[in-house]
GROMACS .gro file of C-alpha atoms in nm:
model
  368
    1UNK     CA    1  -6.701   3.570  -3.176
    2UNK     CA    2  -6.937   3.751  -2.941
    3UNK     CA    3  -7.306   3.768  -3.029
    4UNK     CA    4  -7.607   3.953  -2.899
    5UNK     CA    5  -7.839   3.727  -2.701
    6UNK     CA    6  -8.134   3.831  -2.920
    7UNK     CA    7  -7.953   3.751  -3.244
    8UNK     CA    8  -8.140   3.487  -3.445
    9UNK     CA    9  -7.966   3.186  -3.605
   10UNK     CA   10  -8.038   3.333  -3.951
   11UNK     CA   11  -7.878   3.660  -3.848
   12UNK     CA   12  -7.576   3.481  -3.707
   13UNK     CA   13  -7.537   3.276  -4.023
   14UNK     CA   14  -7.552   3.593  -4.235
   15UNK     CA   15  -7.286   3.754  -4.016
   16UNK     CA   16  -7.059   3.452  -4.044
   17UNK     CA   17  -7.094   3.452  -4.423
   18UNK     CA   18  -6.986   3.815  -4.434
   19UNK     CA   19  -6.691   3.756  -4.203
   20UNK     CA   20  -6.585   3.457  -4.415
   21UNK     CA   21  -6.585   3.685  -4.717
   22UNK     CA   22  -6.363   3.940  -4.543
   23UNK     CA   23  -6.139   3.656  -4.423
   24UNK     CA   24  -6.098   3.543  -4.784
   25UNK     CA   25  -5.961   3.888  -4.874
   26UNK     CA   26  -5.719   3.862  -4.580
   27UNK     CA   27  -5.606   3.513  -4.684
   28UNK     CA   28  -5.531   3.637  -5.033
   29UNK     CA   29  -5.314   3.912  -4.884
   30UNK     CA   30  -5.141   3.664  -4.654
   31UNK     CA   31  -5.064   3.433  -4.948
   32UNK     CA   32  -4.907   3.720  -5.139
   33UNK     CA   33  -5.193   3.734  -5.389
   34UNK     CA   34  -5.367   4.044  -5.518
   35UNK     CA   35  -5.718   4.039  -5.364
   36UNK     CA   36  -6.003   3.982  -5.609
   37UNK     CA   37  -6.380   3.948  -5.595
   38UNK     CA   38  -6.560   3.765  -5.874
   39UNK     CA   39  -6.930   3.812  -5.949
   40UNK     CA   40  -7.155   3.719  -6.242
   41UNK     CA   41  -7.172   3.976  -6.520
   42UNK     CA   42  -7.502   4.152  -6.469
   43UNK     CA   43  -7.608   4.220  -6.827
   44UNK     CA   44  -7.885   4.093  -7.052
   45UNK     CA   45  -7.629   3.903  -7.258
   46UNK     CA   46  -7.544   3.695  -6.949
   47UNK     CA   47  -7.902   3.593  -6.872
   48UNK     CA   48  -7.995   3.229  -6.939
   49UNK     CA   49  -8.320   3.040  -6.892
   50UNK     CA   50  -8.323   2.785  -6.610
   51UNK     CA   51  -8.539   2.503  -6.748
   52UNK     CA   52  -8.591   2.347  -6.406
   53UNK     CA   53  -8.702   2.663  -6.226
   54UNK     CA   54  -8.854   2.832  -6.532
   55UNK     CA   55  -8.686   3.165  -6.452
   56UNK     CA   56  -8.402   3.371  -6.596
   57UNK     CA   57  -8.073   3.349  -6.408
   58UNK     CA   58  -7.714   3.462  -6.460
   59UNK     CA   59  -7.501   3.260  -6.699
   60UNK     CA   60  -7.133   3.162  -6.677
   61UNK     CA   61  -6.976   3.497  -6.760
   62UNK     CA   62  -6.803   3.662  -6.465
   63UNK     CA   63  -6.659   4.003  -6.383
   64UNK     CA   64  -6.358   4.027  -6.153
   65UNK     CA   65  -6.283   4.317  -5.920
   66UNK     CA   66  -5.908   4.319  -5.870
   67UNK     CA   67  -5.690   4.534  -5.645
   68UNK     CA   68  -5.439   4.550  -5.932
   69UNK     CA   69  -5.619   4.864  -6.053
   70UNK     CA   70  -5.704   5.175  -5.852
   71UNK     CA   71  -6.072   5.133  -5.937
   72UNK     CA   72  -6.072   4.766  -5.836
   73UNK     CA   73  -5.879   4.835  -5.515
   74UNK     CA   74  -6.129   5.105  -5.415
   75UNK     CA   75  -6.423   4.870  -5.476
   76UNK     CA   76  -6.269   4.600  -5.258
   77UNK     CA   77  -6.185   4.859  -4.992
   78UNK     CA   78  -6.547   4.977  -4.991
   79UNK     CA   79  -6.660   4.616  -4.969
   80UNK     CA   80  -6.445   4.557  -4.659
   81UNK     CA   81  -6.576   4.870  -4.487
   82UNK     CA   82  -6.933   4.774  -4.574
   83UNK     CA   83  -6.882   4.420  -4.443
   84UNK     CA   84  -6.750   4.565  -4.115
   85UNK     CA   85  -7.055   4.790  -4.084
   86UNK     CA   86  -7.301   4.510  -4.167
   87UNK     CA   87  -7.130   4.270  -3.925
   88UNK     CA   88  -7.162   4.522  -3.643
   89UNK     CA   89  -7.523   4.594  -3.738
   90UNK     CA   90  -7.610   4.225  -3.723
   91UNK     CA   91  -7.428   4.175  -3.393
   92UNK     CA   92  -7.636   4.457  -3.243
   93UNK     CA   93  -7.954   4.323  -3.407
   94UNK     CA   94  -8.014   4.659  -3.575
   95UNK     CA   95  -8.121   4.748  -3.928
   96UNK     CA   96  -8.071   5.034  -4.171
   97UNK     CA   97  -8.187   5.150  -4.511
   98UNK     CA   98  -7.990   5.151  -4.832
   99UNK     CA   99  -8.009   5.530  -4.822
  100UNK     CA  100  -7.866   5.538  -4.470
  101UNK     CA  101  -7.571   5.321  -4.574
  102UNK     CA  102  -7.481   5.575  -4.843
  103UNK     CA  103  -7.477   5.859  -4.589
  104UNK     CA  104  -7.313   5.652  -4.316
  105UNK     CA  105  -7.012   5.596  -4.539
  106UNK     CA  106  -6.932   5.968  -4.508
  107UNK     CA  107  -6.829   5.902  -4.148
  108UNK     CA  108  -6.574   5.634  -4.246
  109UNK     CA  109  -6.215   5.733  -4.176
  110UNK     CA  110  -6.085   5.682  -4.532
  111UNK     CA  111  -6.219   5.907  -4.805
  112UNK     CA  112  -6.152   5.631  -5.061
  113UNK     CA  113  -6.394   5.400  -4.875
  114UNK     CA  114  -6.684   5.644  -4.899
  115UNK     CA  115  -6.950   5.607  -5.167
  116UNK     CA  116  -6.982   5.868  -5.438
  117UNK     CA  117  -7.346   5.790  -5.518
  118UNK     CA  118  -7.625   5.580  -5.375
  119UNK     CA  119  -7.623   5.367  -5.690
  120UNK     CA  120  -7.267   5.271  -5.600
  121UNK     CA  121  -7.364   5.158  -5.249
  122UNK     CA  122  -7.676   4.979  -5.378
  123UNK     CA  123  -7.468   4.789  -5.634
  124UNK     CA  124  -7.216   4.688  -5.370
  125UNK     CA  125  -7.489   4.542  -5.150
  126UNK     CA  126  -7.605   4.340  -5.453
  127UNK     CA  127  -7.246   4.224  -5.510
  128UNK     CA  128  -7.222   4.111  -5.147
  129UNK     CA  129  -7.550   3.923  -5.181
  130UNK     CA  130  -7.414   3.730  -5.475
  131UNK     CA  131  -7.070   3.643  -5.340
  132UNK     CA  132  -7.191   3.560  -4.987
  133UNK     CA  133  -7.511   3.384  -5.099
  134UNK     CA  134  -7.704   3.585  -4.837
  135UNK     CA  135  -8.003   3.807  -4.917
  136UNK     CA  136  -7.985   4.173  -4.821
  137UNK     CA  137  -8.292   4.123  -4.602
  138UNK     CA  138  -8.074   3.892  -4.391
  139UNK     CA  139  -7.812   4.169  -4.373
  140UNK     CA  140  -8.096   4.374  -4.215
  141UNK     CA  141  -8.074   4.617  -4.507
  142UNK     CA  142  -8.402   4.781  -4.605
  143UNK     CA  143  -8.499   4.986  -4.910
  144UNK     CA  144  -8.704   5.300  -4.864
  145UNK     CA  145  -9.077   5.234  -4.831
  146UNK     CA  146  -9.215   5.097  -5.157
  147UNK     CA  147  -9.575   5.191  -5.079
  148UNK     CA  148  -9.702   4.858  -5.210
  149UNK     CA  149 -10.018   4.731  -5.043
  150UNK     CA  150 -10.257   4.435  -5.041
  151UNK     CA  151 -10.636   4.431  -5.023
  152UNK     CA  152 -10.832   4.108  -5.008
  153UNK     CA  153 -10.960   3.809  -4.807
  154UNK     CA  154 -10.636   3.708  -4.634
  155UNK     CA  155 -10.563   3.673  -4.261
  156UNK     CA  156 -10.196   3.686  -4.167
  157UNK     CA  157  -9.963   3.721  -3.872
  158UNK     CA  158  -9.673   3.965  -3.905
  159UNK     CA  159  -9.364   3.959  -3.684
  160UNK     CA  160  -9.257   4.307  -3.578
  161UNK     CA  161  -9.008   4.442  -3.323
  162UNK     CA  162  -9.312   4.536  -3.116
  163UNK     CA  163  -9.448   4.183  -3.117
  164UNK     CA  164  -9.661   3.970  -3.347
  165UNK     CA  165  -9.991   4.103  -3.478
  166UNK     CA  166 -10.275   3.941  -3.670
  167UNK     CA  167 -10.423   4.139  -3.960
  168UNK     CA  168 -10.707   4.066  -4.199
  169UNK     CA  169 -10.631   4.243  -4.527
  170UNK     CA  170 -10.994   4.357  -4.566
  171UNK     CA  171 -11.151   4.373  -4.221
  172UNK     CA  172 -10.859   4.526  -4.031
  173UNK     CA  173 -10.740   4.785  -4.283
  174UNK     CA  174 -10.880   5.099  -4.441
  175UNK     CA  175 -10.918   5.151  -4.813
  176UNK     CA  176 -10.542   5.192  -4.834
  177UNK     CA  177 -10.494   4.821  -4.763
  178UNK     CA  178 -10.221   4.627  -4.581
  179UNK     CA  179  -9.871   4.768  -4.618
  180UNK     CA  180  -9.625   4.503  -4.738
  181UNK     CA  181  -9.327   4.487  -4.496
  182UNK     CA  182  -8.969   4.510  -4.618
  183UNK     CA  183  -8.916   4.141  -4.542
  184UNK     CA  184  -9.230   3.942  -4.633
  185UNK     CA  185  -9.077   3.627  -4.487
  186UNK     CA  186  -9.179   3.766  -4.146
  187UNK     CA  187  -9.542   3.701  -4.249
  188UNK     CA  188  -9.732   3.381  -4.162
  189UNK     CA  189 -10.047   3.308  -4.363
  190UNK     CA  190 -10.327   3.204  -4.124
  191UNK     CA  191 -10.645   3.191  -4.333
  192UNK     CA  192 -10.730   3.263  -4.693
  193UNK     CA  193 -11.049   3.287  -4.898
  194UNK     CA  194 -10.892   3.430  -5.214
  195UNK     CA  195 -10.925   3.269  -5.556
  196UNK     CA  196 -10.643   3.453  -5.730
  197UNK     CA  197 -10.394   3.738  -5.703
  198UNK     CA  198 -10.435   4.048  -5.919
  199UNK     CA  199 -10.117   4.259  -5.932
  200UNK     CA  200 -10.195   4.615  -6.042
  201UNK     CA  201  -9.936   4.858  -6.176
  202UNK     CA  202 -10.088   5.197  -6.095
  203UNK     CA  203 -10.232   5.343  -5.776
  204UNK     CA  204 -10.522   5.498  -5.964
  205UNK     CA  205 -10.638   5.165  -6.103
  206UNK     CA  206 -10.584   4.992  -5.770
  207UNK     CA  207 -10.808   5.254  -5.604
  208UNK     CA  208 -11.073   5.205  -5.875
  209UNK     CA  209 -11.082   4.829  -5.813
  210UNK     CA  210 -11.110   4.873  -5.436
  211UNK     CA  211 -11.374   5.146  -5.464
  212UNK     CA  212 -11.578   4.920  -5.693
  213UNK     CA  213 -11.543   4.630  -5.447
  214UNK     CA  214 -11.361   4.407  -5.695
  215UNK     CA  215 -11.161   4.231  -5.421
  216UNK     CA  216 -11.481   4.144  -5.233
  217UNK     CA  217 -11.699   4.045  -5.529
  218UNK     CA  218 -11.439   3.820  -5.693
  219UNK     CA  219 -11.244   3.705  -5.384
  220UNK     CA  220 -10.931   3.863  -5.527
  221UNK     CA  221 -10.611   3.963  -5.353
  222UNK     CA  222 -10.536   4.300  -5.513
  223UNK     CA  223 -10.163   4.378  -5.486
  224UNK     CA  224 -10.054   4.730  -5.578
  225UNK     CA  225  -9.717   4.705  -5.750
  226UNK     CA  226  -9.637   5.076  -5.727
  227UNK     CA  227  -9.474   5.083  -6.070
  228UNK     CA  228  -9.166   4.862  -6.102
  229UNK     CA  229  -9.230   4.629  -5.806
  230UNK     CA  230  -8.995   4.622  -5.511
  231UNK     CA  231  -8.832   4.296  -5.408
  232UNK     CA  232  -9.061   4.269  -5.106
  233UNK     CA  233  -9.365   4.288  -5.333
  234UNK     CA  234  -9.234   4.023  -5.570
  235UNK     CA  235  -9.140   3.797  -5.279
  236UNK     CA  236  -9.489   3.822  -5.130
  237UNK     CA  237  -9.647   3.747  -5.468
  238UNK     CA  238  -9.431   3.437  -5.505
  239UNK     CA  239  -9.522   3.319  -5.155
  240UNK     CA  240  -9.893   3.371  -5.222
  241UNK     CA  241  -9.858   3.153  -5.531
  242UNK     CA  242  -9.631   2.883  -5.394
  243UNK     CA  243  -9.772   2.846  -5.043
  244UNK     CA  244 -10.141   2.922  -5.099
  245UNK     CA  245 -10.158   2.784  -5.454
  246UNK     CA  246 -10.312   3.107  -5.584
  247UNK     CA  247 -10.297   3.190  -5.956
  248UNK     CA  248 -10.119   3.521  -6.021
  249UNK     CA  249 -10.222   3.777  -6.282
  250UNK     CA  250 -10.049   4.106  -6.366
  251UNK     CA  251 -10.256   4.406  -6.478
  252UNK     CA  252 -10.049   4.687  -6.632
  253UNK     CA  253 -10.055   4.969  -6.885
  254UNK     CA  254 -10.004   4.884  -7.251
  255UNK     CA  255  -9.651   5.006  -7.311
  256UNK     CA  256  -9.302   4.850  -7.321
  257UNK     CA  257  -9.207   4.967  -6.972
  258UNK     CA  258  -9.516   4.802  -6.825
  259UNK     CA  259  -9.439   4.478  -7.008
  260UNK     CA  260  -9.106   4.482  -6.823
  261UNK     CA  261  -9.297   4.514  -6.497
  262UNK     CA  262  -9.474   4.191  -6.587
  263UNK     CA  263  -9.141   4.038  -6.684
  264UNK     CA  264  -8.987   4.120  -6.347
  265UNK     CA  265  -9.279   3.957  -6.163
  266UNK     CA  266  -9.285   3.645  -6.378
  267UNK     CA  267  -8.927   3.581  -6.492
  268UNK     CA  268  -8.710   3.807  -6.276
  269UNK     CA  269  -8.499   4.113  -6.352
  270UNK     CA  270  -8.141   4.151  -6.466
  271UNK     CA  271  -8.032   4.325  -6.144
  272UNK     CA  272  -8.175   4.051  -5.922
  273UNK     CA  273  -8.125   3.745  -6.144
  274UNK     CA  274  -7.928   3.584  -5.860
  275UNK     CA  275  -8.257   3.581  -5.664
  276UNK     CA  276  -8.498   3.473  -5.938
  277UNK     CA  277  -8.582   3.145  -5.764
  278UNK     CA  278  -8.671   3.349  -5.454
  279UNK     CA  279  -8.856   3.638  -5.623
  280UNK     CA  280  -8.996   3.532  -5.961
  281UNK     CA  281  -9.333   3.368  -6.028
  282UNK     CA  282  -9.302   3.213  -6.376
  283UNK     CA  283  -9.665   3.095  -6.369
  284UNK     CA  284  -9.789   3.458  -6.356
  285UNK     CA  285 -10.021   3.553  -6.644
  286UNK     CA  286 -10.041   3.889  -6.819
  287UNK     CA  287 -10.384   4.050  -6.795
  288UNK     CA  288 -10.277   4.403  -6.881
  289UNK     CA  289 -10.365   4.627  -7.172
  290UNK     CA  290 -10.264   4.451  -7.493
  291UNK     CA  291 -10.212   4.623  -7.826
  292UNK     CA  292 -10.505   4.419  -7.956
  293UNK     CA  293 -10.719   4.575  -7.677
  294UNK     CA  294 -10.624   4.921  -7.806
  295UNK     CA  295 -10.765   4.822  -8.144
  296UNK     CA  296 -11.068   4.624  -8.023
  297UNK     CA  297 -11.190   4.877  -7.766
  298UNK     CA  298 -11.072   5.186  -7.957
  299UNK     CA  299 -10.899   5.309  -7.643
  300UNK     CA  300 -10.761   5.662  -7.608
  301UNK     CA  301 -10.390   5.643  -7.686
  302UNK     CA  302 -10.063   5.829  -7.710
  303UNK     CA  303  -9.816   5.781  -7.995
  304UNK     CA  304  -9.506   5.575  -7.928
  305UNK     CA  305  -9.198   5.783  -7.856
  306UNK     CA  306  -8.858   5.699  -8.000
  307UNK     CA  307  -8.760   5.549  -7.664
  308UNK     CA  308  -9.080   5.339  -7.665
  309UNK     CA  309  -8.997   5.203  -8.010
  310UNK     CA  310  -8.640   5.126  -7.906
  311UNK     CA  311  -8.766   4.950  -7.594
  312UNK     CA  312  -9.014   4.739  -7.790
  313UNK     CA  313  -8.748   4.640  -8.041
  314UNK     CA  314  -8.519   4.551  -7.752
  315UNK     CA  315  -8.792   4.335  -7.600
  316UNK     CA  316  -8.815   4.137  -7.922
  317UNK     CA  317  -8.456   4.030  -7.843
  318UNK     CA  318  -8.520   3.988  -7.470
  319UNK     CA  319  -8.540   3.618  -7.374
  320UNK     CA  320  -8.824   3.698  -7.134
  321UNK     CA  321  -9.046   3.800  -7.426
  322UNK     CA  322  -8.952   3.545  -7.689
  323UNK     CA  323  -9.291   3.375  -7.704
  324UNK     CA  324  -9.550   3.372  -7.980
  325UNK     CA  325  -9.790   3.586  -7.774
  326UNK     CA  326  -9.539   3.860  -7.698
  327UNK     CA  327  -9.391   3.867  -8.045
  328UNK     CA  328  -9.739   3.911  -8.198
  329UNK     CA  329  -9.837   4.184  -7.952
  330UNK     CA  330  -9.512   4.377  -7.982
  331UNK     CA  331  -9.518   4.361  -8.361
  332UNK     CA  332  -9.879   4.485  -8.358
  333UNK     CA  333  -9.789   4.772  -8.127
  334UNK     CA  334  -9.504   4.879  -8.350
  335UNK     CA  335  -9.741   4.862  -8.644
  336UNK     CA  336 -10.020   5.076  -8.489
  337UNK     CA  337  -9.760   5.305  -8.322
  338UNK     CA  338  -9.979   5.353  -8.014
  339UNK     CA  339  -9.975   5.289  -7.639
  340UNK     CA  340 -10.251   5.314  -7.377
  341UNK     CA  341 -10.284   5.335  -7.000
  342UNK     CA  342 -10.503   5.119  -6.776
  343UNK     CA  343 -10.716   5.423  -6.701
  344UNK     CA  344 -10.800   5.450  -7.072
  345UNK     CA  345 -11.064   5.183  -7.003
  346UNK     CA  346 -11.261   5.458  -6.823
  347UNK     CA  347 -11.352   5.593  -7.167
  348UNK     CA  348 -11.615   5.315  -7.163
  349UNK     CA  349 -11.735   5.406  -6.812
  350UNK     CA  350 -11.588   5.392  -6.462
  351UNK     CA  351 -11.726   5.042  -6.402
  352UNK     CA  352 -11.618   4.893  -6.735
  353UNK     CA  353 -11.290   4.759  -6.596
  354UNK     CA  354 -11.454   4.573  -6.306
  355UNK     CA  355 -11.783   4.478  -6.472
  356UNK     CA  356 -11.657   4.376  -6.817
  357UNK     CA  357 -11.287   4.393  -6.898
  358UNK     CA  358 -11.134   4.203  -6.605
  359UNK     CA  359 -11.416   3.947  -6.564
  360UNK     CA  360 -11.396   3.860  -6.935
  361UNK     CA  361 -11.019   3.821  -6.925
  362UNK     CA  362 -11.027   3.622  -6.602
  363UNK     CA  363 -11.298   3.396  -6.745
  364UNK     CA  364 -11.083   3.333  -7.054
  365UNK     CA  365 -10.803   3.225  -6.817
  366UNK     CA  366 -11.037   2.990  -6.631
  367UNK     CA  367 -11.008   3.185  -6.306
  368UNK     CA  368 -11.379   3.267  -6.264
   0.00000   0.00000   0.00000
């Protein structure tokens, strides 16, 4: 096959994996078989705990896409068209976003190959990741900007299509911090004076920590999660832990949805369970607002909604939260029927979070 002279070995390997997948469909046709594509069932009931890696991964249950049905045939057709597009993209050493793929499909010559929604195209890319054993980053597929940023004593070198550049995540950035690239594996860590990583759910709290100089005073790498963290953010967090031996803490609101943010950082998510070993940091510790904090500090609260209660009850059955700590906290939250945001700590003063709350919690964890 012809390749672009600038194509990297990783890119070429990803392209070959995709072509092998398409060739498998062809071989099934040639052998008189109905083409199928088998992937793990991506549901909570098919999540199992990997004792060796200490993360949640897919179990043995599979789902099969078969051309025997119209729906299955269309999914395989869309997969073939997407493989063709990705193969060409890799050969030309180009990249595109998940959103662009959705719109690009409208130019494909068969209406049946076009995507009806972006969720459909996103899910197909995840399917291709699983069956080809290649990450979407190696397909040169990018999500939209996540907005996640880092502030702290870290010097790194980032590879870009305009050349390499060295950046210090305090000295060379404004208060906004260093923008995490879509593929954090293009980063090389050069020097590091950090003692731990503090992952922060909300932009408002991240800005409070930076304004108060928390990153400088405590030698912390403050990582803004931007809500449910993007894969790039989780990958960078894992690399900071594994390669720089930095403890990881996760600072979130005190509600069931925020607990799931912690769960995705530490144990992985259902949608990306096939990448848990690549994305999850099981050693991460929760430093967010606990129900017992709501009681102890008499924080301003909101009542739990019906969906909050359902989510908490679901988490009691979620393998990621089946520990004594989480069971006690969730039961307490259901009992007091309250939730609180990180910013509720401001009721005790704007500096309370950086002068008292976080230092006390970090000291309890042995990180100060």
